[in-house]
PDB file of C-alpha atoms in Angstrom:
ATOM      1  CA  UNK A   1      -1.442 -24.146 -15.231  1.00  0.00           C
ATOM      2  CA  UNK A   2      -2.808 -24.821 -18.881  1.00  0.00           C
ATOM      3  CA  UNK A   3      -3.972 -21.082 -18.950  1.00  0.00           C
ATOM      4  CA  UNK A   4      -3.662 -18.017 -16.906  1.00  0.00           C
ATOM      5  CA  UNK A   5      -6.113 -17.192 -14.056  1.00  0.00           C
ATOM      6  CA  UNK A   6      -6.492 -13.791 -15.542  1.00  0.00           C
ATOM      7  CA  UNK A   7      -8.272 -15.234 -18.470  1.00  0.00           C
ATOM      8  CA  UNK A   8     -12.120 -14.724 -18.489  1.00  0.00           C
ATOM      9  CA  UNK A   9     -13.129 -17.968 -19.498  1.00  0.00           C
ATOM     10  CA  UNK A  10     -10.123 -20.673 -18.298  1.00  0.00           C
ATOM     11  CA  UNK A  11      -9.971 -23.706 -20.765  1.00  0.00           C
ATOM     12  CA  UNK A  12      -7.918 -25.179 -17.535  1.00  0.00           C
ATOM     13  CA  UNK A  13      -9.533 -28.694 -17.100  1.00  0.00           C
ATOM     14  CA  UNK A  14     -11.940 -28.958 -14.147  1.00  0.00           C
ATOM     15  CA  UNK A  15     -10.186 -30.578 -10.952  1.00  0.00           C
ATOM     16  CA  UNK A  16     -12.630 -29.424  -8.006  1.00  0.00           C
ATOM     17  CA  UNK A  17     -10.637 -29.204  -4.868  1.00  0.00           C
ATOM     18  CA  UNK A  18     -10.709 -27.462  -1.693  1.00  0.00           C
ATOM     19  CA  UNK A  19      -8.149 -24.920  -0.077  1.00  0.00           C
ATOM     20  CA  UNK A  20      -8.511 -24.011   3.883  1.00  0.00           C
ATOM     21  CA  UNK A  21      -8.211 -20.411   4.701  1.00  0.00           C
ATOM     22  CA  UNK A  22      -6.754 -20.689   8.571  1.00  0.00           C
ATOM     23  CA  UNK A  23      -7.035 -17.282  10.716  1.00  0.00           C
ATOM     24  CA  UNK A  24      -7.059 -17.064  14.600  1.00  0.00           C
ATOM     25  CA  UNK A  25     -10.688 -15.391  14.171  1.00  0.00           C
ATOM     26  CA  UNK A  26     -12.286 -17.649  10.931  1.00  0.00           C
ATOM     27  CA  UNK A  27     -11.853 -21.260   9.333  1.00  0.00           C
ATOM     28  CA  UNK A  28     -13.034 -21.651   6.387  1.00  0.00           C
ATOM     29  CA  UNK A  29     -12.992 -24.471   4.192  1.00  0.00           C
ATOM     30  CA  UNK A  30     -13.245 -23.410   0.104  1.00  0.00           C
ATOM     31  CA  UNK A  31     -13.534 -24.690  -2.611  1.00  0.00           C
ATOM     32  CA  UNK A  32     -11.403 -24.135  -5.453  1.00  0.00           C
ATOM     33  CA  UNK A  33     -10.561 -25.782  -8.898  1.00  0.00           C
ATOM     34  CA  UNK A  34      -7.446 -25.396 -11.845  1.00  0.00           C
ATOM     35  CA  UNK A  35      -7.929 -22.501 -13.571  1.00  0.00           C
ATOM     36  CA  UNK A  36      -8.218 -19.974 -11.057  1.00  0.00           C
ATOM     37  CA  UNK A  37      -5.429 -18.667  -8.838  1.00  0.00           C
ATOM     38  CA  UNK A  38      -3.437 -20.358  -6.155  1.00  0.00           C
ATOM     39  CA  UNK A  39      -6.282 -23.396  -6.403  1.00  0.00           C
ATOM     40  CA  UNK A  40      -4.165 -25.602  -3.743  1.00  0.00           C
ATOM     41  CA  UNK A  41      -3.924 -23.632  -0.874  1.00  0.00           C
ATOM     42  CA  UNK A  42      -4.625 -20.271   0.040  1.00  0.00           C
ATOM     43  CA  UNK A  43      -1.880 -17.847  -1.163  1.00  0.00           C
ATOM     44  CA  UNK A  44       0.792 -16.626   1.663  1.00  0.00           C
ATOM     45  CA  UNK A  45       0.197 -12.533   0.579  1.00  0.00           C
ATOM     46  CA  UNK A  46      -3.814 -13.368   0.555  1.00  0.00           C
ATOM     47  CA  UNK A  47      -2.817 -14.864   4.578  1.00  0.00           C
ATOM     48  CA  UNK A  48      -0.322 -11.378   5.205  1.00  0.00           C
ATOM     49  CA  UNK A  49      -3.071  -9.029   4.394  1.00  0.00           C
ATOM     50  CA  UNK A  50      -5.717 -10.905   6.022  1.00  0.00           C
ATOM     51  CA  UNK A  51      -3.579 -11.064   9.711  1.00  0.00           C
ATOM     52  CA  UNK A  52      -2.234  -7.568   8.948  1.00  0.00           C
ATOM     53  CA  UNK A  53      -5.149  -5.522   7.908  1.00  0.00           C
ATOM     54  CA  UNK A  54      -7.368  -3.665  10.297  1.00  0.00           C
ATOM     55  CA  UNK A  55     -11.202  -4.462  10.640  1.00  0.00           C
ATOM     56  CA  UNK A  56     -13.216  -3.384   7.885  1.00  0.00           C
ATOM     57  CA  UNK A  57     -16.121  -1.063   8.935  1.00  0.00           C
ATOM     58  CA  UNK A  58     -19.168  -2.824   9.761  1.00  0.00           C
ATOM     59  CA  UNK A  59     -21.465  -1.054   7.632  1.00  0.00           C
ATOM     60  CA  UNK A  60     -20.816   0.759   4.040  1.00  0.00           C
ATOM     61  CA  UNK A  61     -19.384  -0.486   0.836  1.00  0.00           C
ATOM     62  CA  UNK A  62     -16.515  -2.834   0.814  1.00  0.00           C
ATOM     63  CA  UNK A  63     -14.980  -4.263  -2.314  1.00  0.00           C
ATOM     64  CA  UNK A  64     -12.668  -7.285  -3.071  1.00  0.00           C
ATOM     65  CA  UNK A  65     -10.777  -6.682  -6.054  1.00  0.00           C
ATOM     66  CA  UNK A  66      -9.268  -9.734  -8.014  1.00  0.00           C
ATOM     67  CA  UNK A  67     -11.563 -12.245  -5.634  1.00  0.00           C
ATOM     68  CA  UNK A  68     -10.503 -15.572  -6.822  1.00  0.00           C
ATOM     69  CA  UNK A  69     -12.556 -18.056  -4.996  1.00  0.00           C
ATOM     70  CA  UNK A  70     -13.480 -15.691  -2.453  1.00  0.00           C
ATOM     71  CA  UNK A  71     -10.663 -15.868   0.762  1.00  0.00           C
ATOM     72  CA  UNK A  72     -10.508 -12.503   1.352  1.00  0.00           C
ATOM     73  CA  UNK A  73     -14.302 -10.715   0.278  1.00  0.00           C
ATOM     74  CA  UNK A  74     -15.606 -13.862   2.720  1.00  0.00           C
ATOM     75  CA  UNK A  75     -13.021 -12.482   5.446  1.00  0.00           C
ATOM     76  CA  UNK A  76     -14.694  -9.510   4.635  1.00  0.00           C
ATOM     77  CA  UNK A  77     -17.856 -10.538   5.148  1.00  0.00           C
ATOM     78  CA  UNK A  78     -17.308 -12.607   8.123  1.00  0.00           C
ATOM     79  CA  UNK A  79     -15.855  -9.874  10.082  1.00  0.00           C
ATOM     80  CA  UNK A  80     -18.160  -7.177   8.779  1.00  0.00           C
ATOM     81  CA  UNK A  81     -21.826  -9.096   9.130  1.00  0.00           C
ATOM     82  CA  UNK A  82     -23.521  -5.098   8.578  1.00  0.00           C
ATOM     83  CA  UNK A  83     -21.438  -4.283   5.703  1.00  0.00           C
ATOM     84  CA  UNK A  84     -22.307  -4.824   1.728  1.00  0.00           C
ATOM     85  CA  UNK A  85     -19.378  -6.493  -0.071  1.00  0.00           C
ATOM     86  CA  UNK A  86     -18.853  -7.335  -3.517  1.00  0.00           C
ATOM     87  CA  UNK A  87     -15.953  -9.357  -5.040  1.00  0.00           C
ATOM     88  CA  UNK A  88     -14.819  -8.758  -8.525  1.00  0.00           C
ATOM     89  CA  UNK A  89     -12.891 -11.005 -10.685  1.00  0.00           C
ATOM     90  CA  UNK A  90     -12.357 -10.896 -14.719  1.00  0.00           C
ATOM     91  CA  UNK A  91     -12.546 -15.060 -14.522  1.00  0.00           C
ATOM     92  CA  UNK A  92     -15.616 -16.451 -14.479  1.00  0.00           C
ATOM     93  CA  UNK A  93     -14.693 -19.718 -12.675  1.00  0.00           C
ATOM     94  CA  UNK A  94     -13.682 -18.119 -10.122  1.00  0.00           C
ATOM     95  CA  UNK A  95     -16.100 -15.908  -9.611  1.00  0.00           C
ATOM     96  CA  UNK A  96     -18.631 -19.009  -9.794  1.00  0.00           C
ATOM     97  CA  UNK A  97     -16.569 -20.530  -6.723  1.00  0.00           C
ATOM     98  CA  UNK A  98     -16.986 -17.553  -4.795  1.00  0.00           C
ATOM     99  CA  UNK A  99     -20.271 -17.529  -5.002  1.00  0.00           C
ATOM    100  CA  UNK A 100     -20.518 -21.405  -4.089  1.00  0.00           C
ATOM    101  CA  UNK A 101     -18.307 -20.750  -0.872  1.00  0.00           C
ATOM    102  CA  UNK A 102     -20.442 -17.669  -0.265  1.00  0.00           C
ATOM    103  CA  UNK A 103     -23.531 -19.968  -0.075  1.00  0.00           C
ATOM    104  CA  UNK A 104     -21.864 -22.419   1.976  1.00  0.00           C
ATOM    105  CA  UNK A 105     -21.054 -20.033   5.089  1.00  0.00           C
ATOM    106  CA  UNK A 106     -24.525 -18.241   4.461  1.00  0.00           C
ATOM    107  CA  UNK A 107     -22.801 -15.017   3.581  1.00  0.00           C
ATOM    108  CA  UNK A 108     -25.608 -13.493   1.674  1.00  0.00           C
ATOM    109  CA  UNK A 109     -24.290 -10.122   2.008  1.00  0.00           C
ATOM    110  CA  UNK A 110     -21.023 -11.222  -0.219  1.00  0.00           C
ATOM    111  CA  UNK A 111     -21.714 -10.908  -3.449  1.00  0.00           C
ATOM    112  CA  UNK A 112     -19.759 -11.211  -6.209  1.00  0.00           C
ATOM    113  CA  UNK A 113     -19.457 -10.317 -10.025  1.00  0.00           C
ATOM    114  CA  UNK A 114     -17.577 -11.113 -13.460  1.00  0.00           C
ATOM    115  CA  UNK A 115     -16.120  -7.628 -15.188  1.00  0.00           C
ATOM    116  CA  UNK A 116     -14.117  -6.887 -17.370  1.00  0.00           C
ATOM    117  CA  UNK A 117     -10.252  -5.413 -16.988  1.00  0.00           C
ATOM    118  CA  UNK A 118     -11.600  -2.129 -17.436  1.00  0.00           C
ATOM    119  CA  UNK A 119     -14.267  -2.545 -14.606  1.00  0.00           C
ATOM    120  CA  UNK A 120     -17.703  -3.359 -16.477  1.00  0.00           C
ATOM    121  CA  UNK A 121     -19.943  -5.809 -15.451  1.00  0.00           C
ATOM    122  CA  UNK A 122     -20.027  -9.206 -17.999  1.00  0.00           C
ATOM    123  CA  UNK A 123     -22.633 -10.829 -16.121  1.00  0.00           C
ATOM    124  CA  UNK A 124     -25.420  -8.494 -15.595  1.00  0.00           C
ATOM    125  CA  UNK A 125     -28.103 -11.459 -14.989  1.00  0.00           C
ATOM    126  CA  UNK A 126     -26.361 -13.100 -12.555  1.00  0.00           C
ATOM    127  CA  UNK A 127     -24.383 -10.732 -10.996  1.00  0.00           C
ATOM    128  CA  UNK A 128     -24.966  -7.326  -8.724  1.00  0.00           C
ATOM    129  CA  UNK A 129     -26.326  -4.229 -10.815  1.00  0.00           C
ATOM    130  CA  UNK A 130     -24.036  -2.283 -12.657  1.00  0.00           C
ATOM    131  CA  UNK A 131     -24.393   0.447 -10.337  1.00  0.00           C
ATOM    132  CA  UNK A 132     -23.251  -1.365  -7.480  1.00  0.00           C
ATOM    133  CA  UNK A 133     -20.155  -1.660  -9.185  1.00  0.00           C
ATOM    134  CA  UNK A 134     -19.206   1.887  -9.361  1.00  0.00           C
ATOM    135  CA  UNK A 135     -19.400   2.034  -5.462  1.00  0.00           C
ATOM    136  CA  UNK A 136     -18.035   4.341  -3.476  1.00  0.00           C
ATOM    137  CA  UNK A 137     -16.491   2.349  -1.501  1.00  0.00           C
ATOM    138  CA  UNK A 138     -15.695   2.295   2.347  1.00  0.00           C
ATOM    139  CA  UNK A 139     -12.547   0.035   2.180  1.00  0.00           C
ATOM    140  CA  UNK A 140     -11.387  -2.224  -0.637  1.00  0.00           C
ATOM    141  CA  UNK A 141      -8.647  -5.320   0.140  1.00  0.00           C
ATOM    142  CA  UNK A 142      -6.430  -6.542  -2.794  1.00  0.00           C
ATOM    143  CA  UNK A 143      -4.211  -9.007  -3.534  1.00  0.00           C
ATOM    144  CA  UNK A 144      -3.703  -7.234  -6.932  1.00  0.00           C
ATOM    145  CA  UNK A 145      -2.686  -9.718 -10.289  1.00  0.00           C
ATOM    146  CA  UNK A 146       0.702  -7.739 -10.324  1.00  0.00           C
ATOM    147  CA  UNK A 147       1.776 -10.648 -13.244  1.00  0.00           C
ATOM    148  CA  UNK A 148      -0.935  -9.231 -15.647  1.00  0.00           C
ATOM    149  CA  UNK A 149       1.882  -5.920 -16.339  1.00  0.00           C
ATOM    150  CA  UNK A 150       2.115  -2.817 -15.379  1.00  0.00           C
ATOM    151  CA  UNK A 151      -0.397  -1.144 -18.142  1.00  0.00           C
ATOM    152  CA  UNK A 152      -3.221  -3.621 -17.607  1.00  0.00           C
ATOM    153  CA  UNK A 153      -2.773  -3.491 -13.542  1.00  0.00           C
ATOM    154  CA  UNK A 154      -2.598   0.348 -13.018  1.00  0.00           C
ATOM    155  CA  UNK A 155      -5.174   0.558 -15.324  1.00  0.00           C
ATOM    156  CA  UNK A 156      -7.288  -1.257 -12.797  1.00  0.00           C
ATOM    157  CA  UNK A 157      -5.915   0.106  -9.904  1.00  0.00           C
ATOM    158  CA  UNK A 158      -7.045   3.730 -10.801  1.00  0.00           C
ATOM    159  CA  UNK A 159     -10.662   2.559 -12.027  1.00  0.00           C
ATOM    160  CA  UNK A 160     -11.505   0.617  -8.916  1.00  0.00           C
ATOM    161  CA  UNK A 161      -9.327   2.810  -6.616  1.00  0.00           C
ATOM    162  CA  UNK A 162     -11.168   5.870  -7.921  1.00  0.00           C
ATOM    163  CA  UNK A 163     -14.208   4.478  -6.684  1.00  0.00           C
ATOM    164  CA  UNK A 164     -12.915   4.712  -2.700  1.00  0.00           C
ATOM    165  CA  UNK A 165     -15.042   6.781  -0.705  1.00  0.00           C
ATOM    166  CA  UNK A 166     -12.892  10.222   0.311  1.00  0.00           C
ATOM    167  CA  UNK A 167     -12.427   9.163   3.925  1.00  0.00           C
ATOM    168  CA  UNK A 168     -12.041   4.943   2.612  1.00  0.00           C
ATOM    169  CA  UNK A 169      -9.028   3.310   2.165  1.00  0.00           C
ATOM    170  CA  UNK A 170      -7.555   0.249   0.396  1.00  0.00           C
ATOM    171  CA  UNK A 171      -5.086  -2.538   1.792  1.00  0.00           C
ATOM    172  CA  UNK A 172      -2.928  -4.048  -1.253  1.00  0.00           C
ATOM    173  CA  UNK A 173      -0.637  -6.505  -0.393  1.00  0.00           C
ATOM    174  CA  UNK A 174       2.318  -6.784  -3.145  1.00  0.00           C
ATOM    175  CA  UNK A 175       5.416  -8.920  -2.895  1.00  0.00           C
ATOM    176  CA  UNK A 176       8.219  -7.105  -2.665  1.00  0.00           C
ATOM    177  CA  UNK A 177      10.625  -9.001  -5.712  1.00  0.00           C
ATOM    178  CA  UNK A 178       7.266  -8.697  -7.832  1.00  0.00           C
ATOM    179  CA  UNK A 179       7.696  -4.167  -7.543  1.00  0.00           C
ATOM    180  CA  UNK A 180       5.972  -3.351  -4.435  1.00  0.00           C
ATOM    181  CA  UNK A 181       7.978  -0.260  -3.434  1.00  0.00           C
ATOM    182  CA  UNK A 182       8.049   0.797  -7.328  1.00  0.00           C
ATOM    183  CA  UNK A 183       3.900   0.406  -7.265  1.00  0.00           C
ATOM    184  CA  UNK A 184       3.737   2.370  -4.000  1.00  0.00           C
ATOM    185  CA  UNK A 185       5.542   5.272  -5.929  1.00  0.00           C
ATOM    186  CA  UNK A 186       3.675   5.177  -9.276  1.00  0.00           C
ATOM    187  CA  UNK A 187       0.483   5.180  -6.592  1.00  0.00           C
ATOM    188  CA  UNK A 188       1.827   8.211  -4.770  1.00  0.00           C
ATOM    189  CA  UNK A 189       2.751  10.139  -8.333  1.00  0.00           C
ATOM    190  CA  UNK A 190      -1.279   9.288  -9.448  1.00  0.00           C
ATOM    191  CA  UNK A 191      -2.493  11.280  -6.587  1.00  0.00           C
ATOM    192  CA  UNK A 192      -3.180   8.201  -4.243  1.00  0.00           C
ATOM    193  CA  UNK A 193      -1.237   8.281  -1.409  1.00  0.00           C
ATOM    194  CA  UNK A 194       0.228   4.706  -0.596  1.00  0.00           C
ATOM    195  CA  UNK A 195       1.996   4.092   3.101  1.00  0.00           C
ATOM    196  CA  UNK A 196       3.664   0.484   4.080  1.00  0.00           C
ATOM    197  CA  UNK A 197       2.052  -0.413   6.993  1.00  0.00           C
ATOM    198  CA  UNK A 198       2.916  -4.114   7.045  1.00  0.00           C
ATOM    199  CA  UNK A 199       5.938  -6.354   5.951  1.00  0.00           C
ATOM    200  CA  UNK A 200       6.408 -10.086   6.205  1.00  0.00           C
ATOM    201  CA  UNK A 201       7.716 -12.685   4.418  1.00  0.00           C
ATOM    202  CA  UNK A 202       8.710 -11.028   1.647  1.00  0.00           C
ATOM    203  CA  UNK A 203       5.438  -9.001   1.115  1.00  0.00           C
ATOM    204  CA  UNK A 204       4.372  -5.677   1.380  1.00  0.00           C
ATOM    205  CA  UNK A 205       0.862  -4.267   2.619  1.00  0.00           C
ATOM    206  CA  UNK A 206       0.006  -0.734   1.766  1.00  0.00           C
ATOM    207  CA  UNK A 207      -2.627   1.370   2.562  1.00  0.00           C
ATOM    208  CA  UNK A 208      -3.912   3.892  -0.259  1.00  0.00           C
ATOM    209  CA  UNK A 209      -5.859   6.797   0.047  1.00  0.00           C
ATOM    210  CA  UNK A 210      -7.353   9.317  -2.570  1.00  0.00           C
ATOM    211  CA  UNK A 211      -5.463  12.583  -2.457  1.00  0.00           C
ATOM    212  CA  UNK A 212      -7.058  15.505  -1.454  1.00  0.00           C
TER     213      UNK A 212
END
């Protein structure tokens, strides 16, 4: 990949393609393009926490943090047609994508917005207010960008994880070779309770809660 999918503005050239996202409840065919993460297919801990993870709450605030193209905040959304949910993403490609897909299904209530690593809004004409941003939130699903290191992703973590309602709780799935049992400890030692609650193919899915 000519640049990384963390990157706000990818200089990747454009190769529209499409990725399907295959669940026994949804089908959905997205589109994707280079630039943006896992473009050819959707990726296999994106698939574990979407056939691990409980139902989201059909109503209330739920959040998709690191959206990509939009797999798992159109899951979301799909299985959650009374619920609000946003998608967040620092690339703007991406983010564009999700939106497209969005469209596409007629998932109105999926929205989605560019911010910044530290959780602002960088598109405040296109995207939701900046007070939708700061939540609370009922649930939030992740497949976190562990490969962005540890000081810009637990930076993240604790702004958007902050935001959790105090009865909500978020699903990150982390592969296990990339730290997953070391994140679920620096989680616990912040005051955010982290349990494995799922494990397959070399991933980890953990549920986090604030601490009381």
């Amino acid at each position: 990949m000519a640049q990384h999918y963390f990157d706000s503005a990818p200089d990747a050239a454009s190769r529209p393609s499409t990725a399907d996202l295959v669940l026994p409840d949804l089908h959905l065919r997205l589109h994707t393009d280079r630039g943006v993460f896992s473009p050819d297919k959707v990726d296999l801990g994106t698939r574990v926490l979407l056939e691990t993870v409980p139902p989201p709450p059909d109503g209330g605030r739920l959040l998709d943090l690191g959206c990509g193209y939009g797999p798992i905040a159109l899951t979301m959304a799909s299985r959650a047609p009374g619920a609000r949910v946003l998608g967040v993403d620092v690339n703007a490609r991406a983010v564009g994508l999700a939106r497209r897909n969005a469209r596409e299904y007629g998932l109105a209530h999926a929205r989605f917005a560019v911010v910044s690593p530290e959780g602002r809004p960088t598109d405040e004409e296109a995207g939701p207010a900046a007070e939708e941003l700061e939540g609370p939130f009922d649930a939030v699903w992740s497949n976190p960008p562990i490969r962005v290191g540890k000081d810009v992703l637990h930076a993240m973590l604790r702004t958007w994880l902050g935001r959790l309602t105090p009865r909500g709780v978020a699903h990150l799935v982390v592969q296990r070779h990339l730290g997953a049992d070391s994140l679920q400890k620096w989680l616990d030692a912040q005051g955010l309770p982290a349990e494995r609650v799922a494990s397959r193919a070399g991933y980890r899915v953990l549920a986090v809660r604030r601490g009381t």
